[in-house]
Short mmCIF file of C-alpha atoms in Angstrom, two decimals:
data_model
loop_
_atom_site.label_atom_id
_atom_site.label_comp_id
_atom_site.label_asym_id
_atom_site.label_seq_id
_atom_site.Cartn_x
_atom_site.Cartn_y
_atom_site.Cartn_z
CA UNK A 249 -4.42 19.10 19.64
CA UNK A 250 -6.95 16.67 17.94
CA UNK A 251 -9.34 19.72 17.07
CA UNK A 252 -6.25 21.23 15.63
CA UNK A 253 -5.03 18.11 13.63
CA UNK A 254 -8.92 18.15 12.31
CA UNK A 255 -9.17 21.49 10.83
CA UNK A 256 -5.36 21.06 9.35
CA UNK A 257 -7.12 17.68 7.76
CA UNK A 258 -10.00 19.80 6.53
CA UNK A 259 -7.94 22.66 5.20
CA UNK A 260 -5.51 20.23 2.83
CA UNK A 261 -6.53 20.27 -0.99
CA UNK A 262 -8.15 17.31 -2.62
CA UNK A 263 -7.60 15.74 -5.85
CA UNK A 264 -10.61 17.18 -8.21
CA UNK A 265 -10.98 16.86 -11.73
CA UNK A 266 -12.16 19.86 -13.88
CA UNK A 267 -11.39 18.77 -17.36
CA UNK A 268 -14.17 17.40 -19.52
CA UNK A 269 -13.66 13.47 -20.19
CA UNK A 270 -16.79 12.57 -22.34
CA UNK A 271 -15.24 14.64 -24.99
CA UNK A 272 -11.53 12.91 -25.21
CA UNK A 273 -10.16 10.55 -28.00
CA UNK A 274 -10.02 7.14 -27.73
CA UNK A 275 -6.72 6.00 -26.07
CA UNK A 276 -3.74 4.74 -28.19
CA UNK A 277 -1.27 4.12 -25.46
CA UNK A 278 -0.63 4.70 -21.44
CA UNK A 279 1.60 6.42 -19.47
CA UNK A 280 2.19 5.86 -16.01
CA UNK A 281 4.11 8.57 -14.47
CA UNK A 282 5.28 7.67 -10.54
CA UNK A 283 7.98 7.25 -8.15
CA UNK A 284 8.86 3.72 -9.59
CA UNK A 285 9.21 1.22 -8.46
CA UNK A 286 6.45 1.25 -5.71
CA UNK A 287 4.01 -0.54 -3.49
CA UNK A 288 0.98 1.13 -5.19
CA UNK A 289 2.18 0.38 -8.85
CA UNK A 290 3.05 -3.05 -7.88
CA UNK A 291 -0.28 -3.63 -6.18
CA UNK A 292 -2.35 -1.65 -8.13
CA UNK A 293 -1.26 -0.65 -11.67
CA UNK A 294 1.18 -3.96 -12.65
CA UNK A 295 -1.50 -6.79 -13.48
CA UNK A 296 -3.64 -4.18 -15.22
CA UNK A 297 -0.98 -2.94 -17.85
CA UNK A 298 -0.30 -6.37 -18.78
CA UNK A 299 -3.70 -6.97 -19.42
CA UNK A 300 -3.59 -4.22 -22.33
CA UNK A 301 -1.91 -6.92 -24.61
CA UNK A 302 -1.04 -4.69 -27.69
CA UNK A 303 -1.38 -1.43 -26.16
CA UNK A 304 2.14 0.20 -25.15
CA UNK A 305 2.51 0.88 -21.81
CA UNK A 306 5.35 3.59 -20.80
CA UNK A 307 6.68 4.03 -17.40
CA UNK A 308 8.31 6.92 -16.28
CA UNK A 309 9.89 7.80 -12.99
CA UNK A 310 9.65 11.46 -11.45
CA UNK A 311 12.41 12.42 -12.72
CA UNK A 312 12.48 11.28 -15.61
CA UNK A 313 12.07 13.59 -19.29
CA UNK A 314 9.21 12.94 -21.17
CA UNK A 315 10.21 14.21 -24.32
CA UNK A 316 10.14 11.03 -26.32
CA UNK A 317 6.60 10.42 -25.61
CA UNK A 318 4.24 10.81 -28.25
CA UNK A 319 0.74 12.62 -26.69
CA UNK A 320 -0.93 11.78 -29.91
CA UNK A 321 -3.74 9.53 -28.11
CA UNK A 322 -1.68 8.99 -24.97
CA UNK A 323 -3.40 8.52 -21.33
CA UNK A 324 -1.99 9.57 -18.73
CA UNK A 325 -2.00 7.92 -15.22
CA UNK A 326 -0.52 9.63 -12.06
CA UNK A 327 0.09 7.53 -9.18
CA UNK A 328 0.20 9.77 -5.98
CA UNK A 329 2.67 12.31 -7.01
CA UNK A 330 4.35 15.06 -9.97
CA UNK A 331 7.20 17.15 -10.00
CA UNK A 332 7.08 20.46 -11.94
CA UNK A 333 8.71 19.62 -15.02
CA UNK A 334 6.21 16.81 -15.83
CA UNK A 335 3.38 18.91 -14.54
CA UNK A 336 4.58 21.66 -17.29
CA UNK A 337 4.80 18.71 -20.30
CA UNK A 338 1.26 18.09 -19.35
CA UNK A 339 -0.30 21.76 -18.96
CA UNK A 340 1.70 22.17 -22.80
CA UNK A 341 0.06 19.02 -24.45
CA UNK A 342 -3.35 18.62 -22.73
CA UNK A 343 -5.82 19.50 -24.95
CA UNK A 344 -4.17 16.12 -27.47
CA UNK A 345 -4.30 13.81 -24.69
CA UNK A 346 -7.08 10.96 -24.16
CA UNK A 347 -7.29 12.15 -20.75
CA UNK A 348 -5.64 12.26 -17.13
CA UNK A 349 -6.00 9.78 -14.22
CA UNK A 350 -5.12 10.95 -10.96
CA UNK A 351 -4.67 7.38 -8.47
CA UNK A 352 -4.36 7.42 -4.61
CA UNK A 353 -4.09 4.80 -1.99
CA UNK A 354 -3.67 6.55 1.53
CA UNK A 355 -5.82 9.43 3.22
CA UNK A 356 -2.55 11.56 2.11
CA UNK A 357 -4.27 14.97 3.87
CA UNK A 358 -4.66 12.56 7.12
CA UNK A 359 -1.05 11.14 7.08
CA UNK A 360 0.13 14.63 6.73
CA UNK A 361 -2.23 15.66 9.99
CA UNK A 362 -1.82 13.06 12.05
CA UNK A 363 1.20 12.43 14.50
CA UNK A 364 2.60 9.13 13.03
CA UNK A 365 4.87 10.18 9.97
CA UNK A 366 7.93 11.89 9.80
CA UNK A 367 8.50 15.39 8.81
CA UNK A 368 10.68 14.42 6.25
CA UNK A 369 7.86 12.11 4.58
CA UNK A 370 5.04 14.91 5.16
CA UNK A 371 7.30 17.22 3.30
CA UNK A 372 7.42 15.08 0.68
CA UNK A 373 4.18 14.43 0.39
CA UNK A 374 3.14 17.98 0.75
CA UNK A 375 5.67 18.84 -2.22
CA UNK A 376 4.74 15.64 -4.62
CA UNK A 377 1.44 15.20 -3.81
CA UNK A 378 0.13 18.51 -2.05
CA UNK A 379 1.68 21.38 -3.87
CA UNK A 380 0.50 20.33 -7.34
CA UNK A 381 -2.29 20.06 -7.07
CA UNK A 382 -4.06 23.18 -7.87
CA UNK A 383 -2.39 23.37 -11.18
CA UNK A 384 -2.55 19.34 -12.08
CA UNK A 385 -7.01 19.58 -10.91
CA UNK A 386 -7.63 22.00 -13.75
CA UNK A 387 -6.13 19.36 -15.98
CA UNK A 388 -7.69 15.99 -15.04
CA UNK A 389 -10.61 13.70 -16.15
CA UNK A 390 -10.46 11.07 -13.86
CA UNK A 391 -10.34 10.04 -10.13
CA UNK A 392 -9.04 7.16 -8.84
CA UNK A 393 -8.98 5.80 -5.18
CA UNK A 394 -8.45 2.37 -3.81
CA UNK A 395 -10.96 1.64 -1.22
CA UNK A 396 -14.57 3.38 -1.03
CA UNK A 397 -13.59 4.95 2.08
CA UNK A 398 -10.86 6.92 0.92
CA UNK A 399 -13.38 7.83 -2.45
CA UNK A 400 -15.55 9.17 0.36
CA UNK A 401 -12.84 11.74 1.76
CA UNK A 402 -12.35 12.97 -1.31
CA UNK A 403 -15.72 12.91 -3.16
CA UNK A 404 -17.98 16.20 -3.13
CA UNK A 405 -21.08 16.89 -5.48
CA UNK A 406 -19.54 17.95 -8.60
CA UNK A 407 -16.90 14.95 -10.00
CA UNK A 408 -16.86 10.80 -9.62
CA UNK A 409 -14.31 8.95 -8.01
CA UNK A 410 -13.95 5.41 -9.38
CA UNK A 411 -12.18 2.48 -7.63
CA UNK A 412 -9.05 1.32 -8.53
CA UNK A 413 -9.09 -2.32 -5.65
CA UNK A 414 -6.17 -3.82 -5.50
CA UNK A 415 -5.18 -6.68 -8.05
CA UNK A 416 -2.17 -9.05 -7.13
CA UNK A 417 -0.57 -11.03 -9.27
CA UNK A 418 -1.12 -15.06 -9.07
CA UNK A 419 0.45 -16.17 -6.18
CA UNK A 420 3.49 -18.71 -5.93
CA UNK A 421 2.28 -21.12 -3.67
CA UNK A 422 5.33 -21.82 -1.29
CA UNK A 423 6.67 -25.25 -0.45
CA UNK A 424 4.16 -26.71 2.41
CA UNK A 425 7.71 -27.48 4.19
CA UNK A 426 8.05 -23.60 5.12
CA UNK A 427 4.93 -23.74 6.51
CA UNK A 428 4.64 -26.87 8.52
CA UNK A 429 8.13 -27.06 9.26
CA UNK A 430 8.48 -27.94 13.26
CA UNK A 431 8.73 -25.88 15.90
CA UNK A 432 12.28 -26.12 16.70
CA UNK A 433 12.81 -23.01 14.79
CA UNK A 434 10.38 -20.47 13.90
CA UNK A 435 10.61 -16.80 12.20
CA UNK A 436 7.61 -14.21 13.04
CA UNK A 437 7.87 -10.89 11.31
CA UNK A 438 6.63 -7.65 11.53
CA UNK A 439 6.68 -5.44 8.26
CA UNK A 440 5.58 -2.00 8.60
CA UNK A 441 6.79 1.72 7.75
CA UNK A 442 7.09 4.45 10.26
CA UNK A 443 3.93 5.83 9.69
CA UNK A 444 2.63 2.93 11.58
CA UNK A 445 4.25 4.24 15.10
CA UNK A 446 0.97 3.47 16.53
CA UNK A 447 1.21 -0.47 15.17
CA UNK A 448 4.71 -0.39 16.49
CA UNK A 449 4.15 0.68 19.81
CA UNK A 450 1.12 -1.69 20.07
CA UNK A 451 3.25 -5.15 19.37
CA UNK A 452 6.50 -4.10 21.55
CA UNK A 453 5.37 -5.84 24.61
CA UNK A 454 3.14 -8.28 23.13
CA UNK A 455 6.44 -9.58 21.39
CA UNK A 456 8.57 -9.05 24.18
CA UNK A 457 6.15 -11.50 26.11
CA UNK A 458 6.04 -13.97 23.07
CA UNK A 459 10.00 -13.78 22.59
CA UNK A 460 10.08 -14.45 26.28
CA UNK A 461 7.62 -17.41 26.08
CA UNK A 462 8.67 -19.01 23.35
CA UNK A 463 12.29 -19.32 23.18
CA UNK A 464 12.14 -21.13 19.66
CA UNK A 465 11.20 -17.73 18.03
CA UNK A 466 13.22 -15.21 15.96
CA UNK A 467 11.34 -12.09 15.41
CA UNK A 468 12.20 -9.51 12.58
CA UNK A 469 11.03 -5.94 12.46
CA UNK A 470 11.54 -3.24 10.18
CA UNK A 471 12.28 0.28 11.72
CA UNK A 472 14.22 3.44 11.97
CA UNK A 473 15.46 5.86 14.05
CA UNK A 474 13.21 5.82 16.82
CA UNK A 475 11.40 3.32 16.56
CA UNK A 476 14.51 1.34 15.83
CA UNK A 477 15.99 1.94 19.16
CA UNK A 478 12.61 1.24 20.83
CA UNK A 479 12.86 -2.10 19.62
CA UNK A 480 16.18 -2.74 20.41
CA UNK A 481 15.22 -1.43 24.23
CA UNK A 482 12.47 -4.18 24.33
CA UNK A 483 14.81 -6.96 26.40
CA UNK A 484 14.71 -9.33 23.59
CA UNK A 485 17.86 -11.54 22.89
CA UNK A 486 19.55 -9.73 20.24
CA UNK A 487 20.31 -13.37 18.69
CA UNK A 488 16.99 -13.99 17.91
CA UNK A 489 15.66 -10.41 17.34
CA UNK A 490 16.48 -8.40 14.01
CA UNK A 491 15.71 -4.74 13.43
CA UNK A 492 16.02 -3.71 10.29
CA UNK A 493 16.33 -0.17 8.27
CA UNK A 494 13.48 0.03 5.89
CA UNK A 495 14.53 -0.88 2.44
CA UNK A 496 13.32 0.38 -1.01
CA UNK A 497 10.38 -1.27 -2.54
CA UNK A 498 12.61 -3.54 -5.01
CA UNK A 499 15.07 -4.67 -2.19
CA UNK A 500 11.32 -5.22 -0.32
CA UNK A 501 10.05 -7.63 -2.69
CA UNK A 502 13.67 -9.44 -3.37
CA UNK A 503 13.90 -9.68 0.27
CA UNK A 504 10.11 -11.01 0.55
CA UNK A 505 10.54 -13.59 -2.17
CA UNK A 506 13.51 -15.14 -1.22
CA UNK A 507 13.13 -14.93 2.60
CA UNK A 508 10.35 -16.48 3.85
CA UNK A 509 8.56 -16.13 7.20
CA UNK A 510 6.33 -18.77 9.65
CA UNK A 511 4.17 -16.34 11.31
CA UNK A 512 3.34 -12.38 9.96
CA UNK A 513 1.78 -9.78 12.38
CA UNK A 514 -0.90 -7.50 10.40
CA UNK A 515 -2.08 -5.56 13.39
CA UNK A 516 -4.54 -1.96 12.25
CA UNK A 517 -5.36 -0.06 14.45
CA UNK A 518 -8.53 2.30 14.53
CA UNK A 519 -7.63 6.17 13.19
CA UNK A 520 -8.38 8.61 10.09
CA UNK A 521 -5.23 7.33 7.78
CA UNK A 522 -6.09 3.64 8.75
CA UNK A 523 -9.93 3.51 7.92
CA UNK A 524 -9.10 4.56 4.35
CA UNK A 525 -6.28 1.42 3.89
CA UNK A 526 -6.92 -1.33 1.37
CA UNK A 527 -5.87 -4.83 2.46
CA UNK A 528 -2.71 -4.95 0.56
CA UNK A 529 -1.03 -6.21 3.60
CA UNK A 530 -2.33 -9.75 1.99
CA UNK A 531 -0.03 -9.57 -0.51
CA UNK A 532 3.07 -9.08 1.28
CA UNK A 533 2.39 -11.95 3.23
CA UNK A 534 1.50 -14.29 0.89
CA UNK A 535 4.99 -13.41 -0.64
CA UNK A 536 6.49 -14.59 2.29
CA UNK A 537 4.58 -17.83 2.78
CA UNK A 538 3.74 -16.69 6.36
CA UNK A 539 0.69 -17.70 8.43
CA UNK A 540 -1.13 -14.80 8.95
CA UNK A 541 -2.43 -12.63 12.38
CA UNK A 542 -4.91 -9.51 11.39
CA UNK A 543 -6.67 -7.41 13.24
CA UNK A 544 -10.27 -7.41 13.04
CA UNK A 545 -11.49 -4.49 11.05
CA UNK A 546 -13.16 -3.40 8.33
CA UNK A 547 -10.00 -3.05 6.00
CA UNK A 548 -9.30 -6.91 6.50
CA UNK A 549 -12.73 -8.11 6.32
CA UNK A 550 -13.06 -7.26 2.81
CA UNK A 551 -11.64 -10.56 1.35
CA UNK A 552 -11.51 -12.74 4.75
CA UNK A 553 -11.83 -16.18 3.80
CA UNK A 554 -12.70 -19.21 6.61
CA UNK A 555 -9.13 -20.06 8.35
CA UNK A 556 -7.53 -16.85 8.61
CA UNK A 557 -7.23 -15.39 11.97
CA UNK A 558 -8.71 -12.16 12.84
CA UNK A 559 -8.75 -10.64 16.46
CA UNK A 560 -9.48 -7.74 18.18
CA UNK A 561 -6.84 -5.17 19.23
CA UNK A 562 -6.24 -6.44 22.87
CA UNK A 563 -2.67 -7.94 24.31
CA UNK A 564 -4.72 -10.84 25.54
CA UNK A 565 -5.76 -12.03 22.22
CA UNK A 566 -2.69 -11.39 20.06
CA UNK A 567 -0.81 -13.65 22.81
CA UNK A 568 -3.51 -16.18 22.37
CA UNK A 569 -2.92 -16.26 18.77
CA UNK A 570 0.51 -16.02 18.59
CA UNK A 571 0.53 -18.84 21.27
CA UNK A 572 -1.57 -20.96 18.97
CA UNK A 573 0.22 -20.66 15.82
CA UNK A 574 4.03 -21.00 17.65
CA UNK A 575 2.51 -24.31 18.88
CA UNK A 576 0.45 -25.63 15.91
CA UNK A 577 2.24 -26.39 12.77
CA UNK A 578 -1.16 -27.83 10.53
CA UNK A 579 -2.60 -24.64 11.92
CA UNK A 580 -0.15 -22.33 10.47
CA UNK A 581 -0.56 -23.92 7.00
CA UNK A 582 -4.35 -23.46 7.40
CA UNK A 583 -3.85 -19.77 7.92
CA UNK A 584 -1.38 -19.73 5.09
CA UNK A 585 -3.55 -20.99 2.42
CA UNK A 586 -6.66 -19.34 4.11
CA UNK A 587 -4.44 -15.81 2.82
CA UNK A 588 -3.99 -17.77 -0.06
CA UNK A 589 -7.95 -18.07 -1.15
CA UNK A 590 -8.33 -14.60 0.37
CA UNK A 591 -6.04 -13.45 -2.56
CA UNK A 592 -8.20 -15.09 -5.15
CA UNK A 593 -10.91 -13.58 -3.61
CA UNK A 594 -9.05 -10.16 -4.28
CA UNK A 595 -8.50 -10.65 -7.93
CA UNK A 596 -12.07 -12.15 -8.28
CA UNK A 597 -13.70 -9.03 -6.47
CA UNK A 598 -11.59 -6.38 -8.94
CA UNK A 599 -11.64 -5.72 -12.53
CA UNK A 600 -8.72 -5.95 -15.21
CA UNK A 601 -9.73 -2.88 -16.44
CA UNK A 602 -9.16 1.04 -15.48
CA UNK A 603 -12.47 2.75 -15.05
CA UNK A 604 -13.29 5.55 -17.72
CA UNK A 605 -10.81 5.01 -20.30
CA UNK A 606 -11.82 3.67 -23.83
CA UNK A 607 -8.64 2.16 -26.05
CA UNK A 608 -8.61 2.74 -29.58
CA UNK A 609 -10.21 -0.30 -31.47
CA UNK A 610 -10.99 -2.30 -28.09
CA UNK A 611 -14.37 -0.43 -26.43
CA UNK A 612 -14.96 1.55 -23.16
CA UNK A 613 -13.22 -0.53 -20.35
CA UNK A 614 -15.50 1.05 -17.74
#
């Protein structure tokens, strides 16, 4: 089955620009066309259009008509996928545009090969991301990817992928009292999608043995279906366990903001669609004002800071650690604003600007 999932993987187009992009106008104004809101705008795109200052910034959904846009000097970003009728406006007007970006953030040929997403979201992607793209590659002159990994997959000898790293907003710092609050009463979270079944199966007895231990815990999860049930069949109290339905990204971040956590579970496991990740995961918990377990691995290393906690994949150690952070109030708020720094870090280590494109009257950002 793995030989088969491996030549499915190999067989899945790429992303590959064909049109010239020394050659374009300067840019007047940006278009971001996506399935908004989203994680990868939010995490990726957001700060960097506010940066522009004076140069308009449209965002349309997928949906969305685009005849009101201007394509007199307009740039054109694509964030993971196109329907038809905005693939059409584009194909019409390309030859007046400044240029196209296409941007990814998953190994989207290895999600829709492996065996951890559901057929509903491979169809999707196959449709929106997949489908297009034979069409949309004759039309664009630039390649974006989050993580050098991921650039890798999709990089051969005859176009440039430049990376897009991830670039959060300033963080809220959260009242210490969330943090080092005592341990009478303690929230520990687990926020993942489906397509981390793996992840999901990993933590069920780990927390089960936690919850068990520590009867001062509530634990919230977010599933479906499935994995849903799986969680419910774990044993834990249903008093102190929540599963919930996995919400849109705006609910997400309301939810995120204005509930916060004590201790967030960041487990990655080793696999194709993992080893391309970026270590937006951060972010999210940050948000929540959570104290922080990750998994050691290359995706997390990349802005680990001293005081965050980073273990290896075994039962053994994520008990240890959840132990220690259950137990240890000043050590939760260490790991907290360790994530913190690591976030600076993150910002520090990326650039404002998006590779290739030069704006009319302000220079090559590149």
């Amino acid at each position: 089955m793995q030989s088969l999932r491996s030549a499915i993987y190999g067989l899945i187009p790429r992303p590959q620009p064909s049109a010239a992009s020394g050659i374009r106008p300067p840019a007047k104004r940006l278009l971001i066309l996506s399935r908004y809101p989203n994680p990868s705008v939010s995490y990726y795109l957001d700060e960097r259009s506010k940066a522009l200052a004076d140069i308009p910034v449209i965002l349309k959904g997928l949906d969305d008509g685009l005849g009101d846009v201007d394509c007199e000097g307009l740039f054109v970003i694509i964030c993971r996928y196109i329907k038809a009728p905005q693939l059409r406006w584009l194909e019409q007007r390309h030859g007046r545009l400044a240029g196209i970006a296409y941007f990814v953030d998953d190994d989207i040929p290895a999600v829709i090969a492996g065996d951890e997403a559901s057929w509903p979201y491979k169809f999707r992607l196959l449709n929106f991301a997949i489908r297009p793209l034979p069409r949309l590659n004759r039309l664009l002159t630039h390649l974006w990817a989050s993580t050098e990994h991921l650039a890798g997959t999709l990089t051969n000898s005859d176009h440039k992928v430049d990376i897009l790293a991830p670039m959060p907003a300033q963080p809220s710092q959260k009242s210490p009292a969330m943090i080092g609050e005592t341990a009478a009463s303690l929230k520990m979270v687990y926020h993942a999608t489906g397509i981390h079944r793996h992840e999901h199966e990993f933590l069920m007895p780990i927390v089960r043995s936690a919850m068990n231990k520590h009867k001062n815990l509530h634990f919230e999860v977010f599933a479906d279906g499935d994995l849903a049930r799986r969680w419910r069949r774990q044993g834990i109290e249903p008093a102190r366990m929540t599963v919930s339905p996995q919400l849109p990204w705006s609910s997400y971040l309301a939810r995120t903001t204005n509930h916060g956590a004590d201790i967030a579970l960041a487990p990655l496991l080793a696999g194709r669609t993992n080893d391309s990740r970026a270590d937006t995961k951060r972010i999210d918990i940050s948000r929540m004002g959570a104290a922080a377990i990750f998994s050691r691995c290359a995706t997390f290393a990349r802005c680990a800071v001293a005081g965050e906690i980073h273990i290896g994949n075994t039962a053994e150690e994520w008990l240890t650690a959840i132990d220690q952070l259950v137990e240890d109030g000043h050590r939760r708020e260490i790991a907290f604003n360790a994530t913190l720094q690591s976030l600076e870090k993150m910002r520090q280590s990326a650039t404002l600007a998006f590779p290739g494109i030069r704006f009319d009257g302000f220079g090559d950002t590149a």
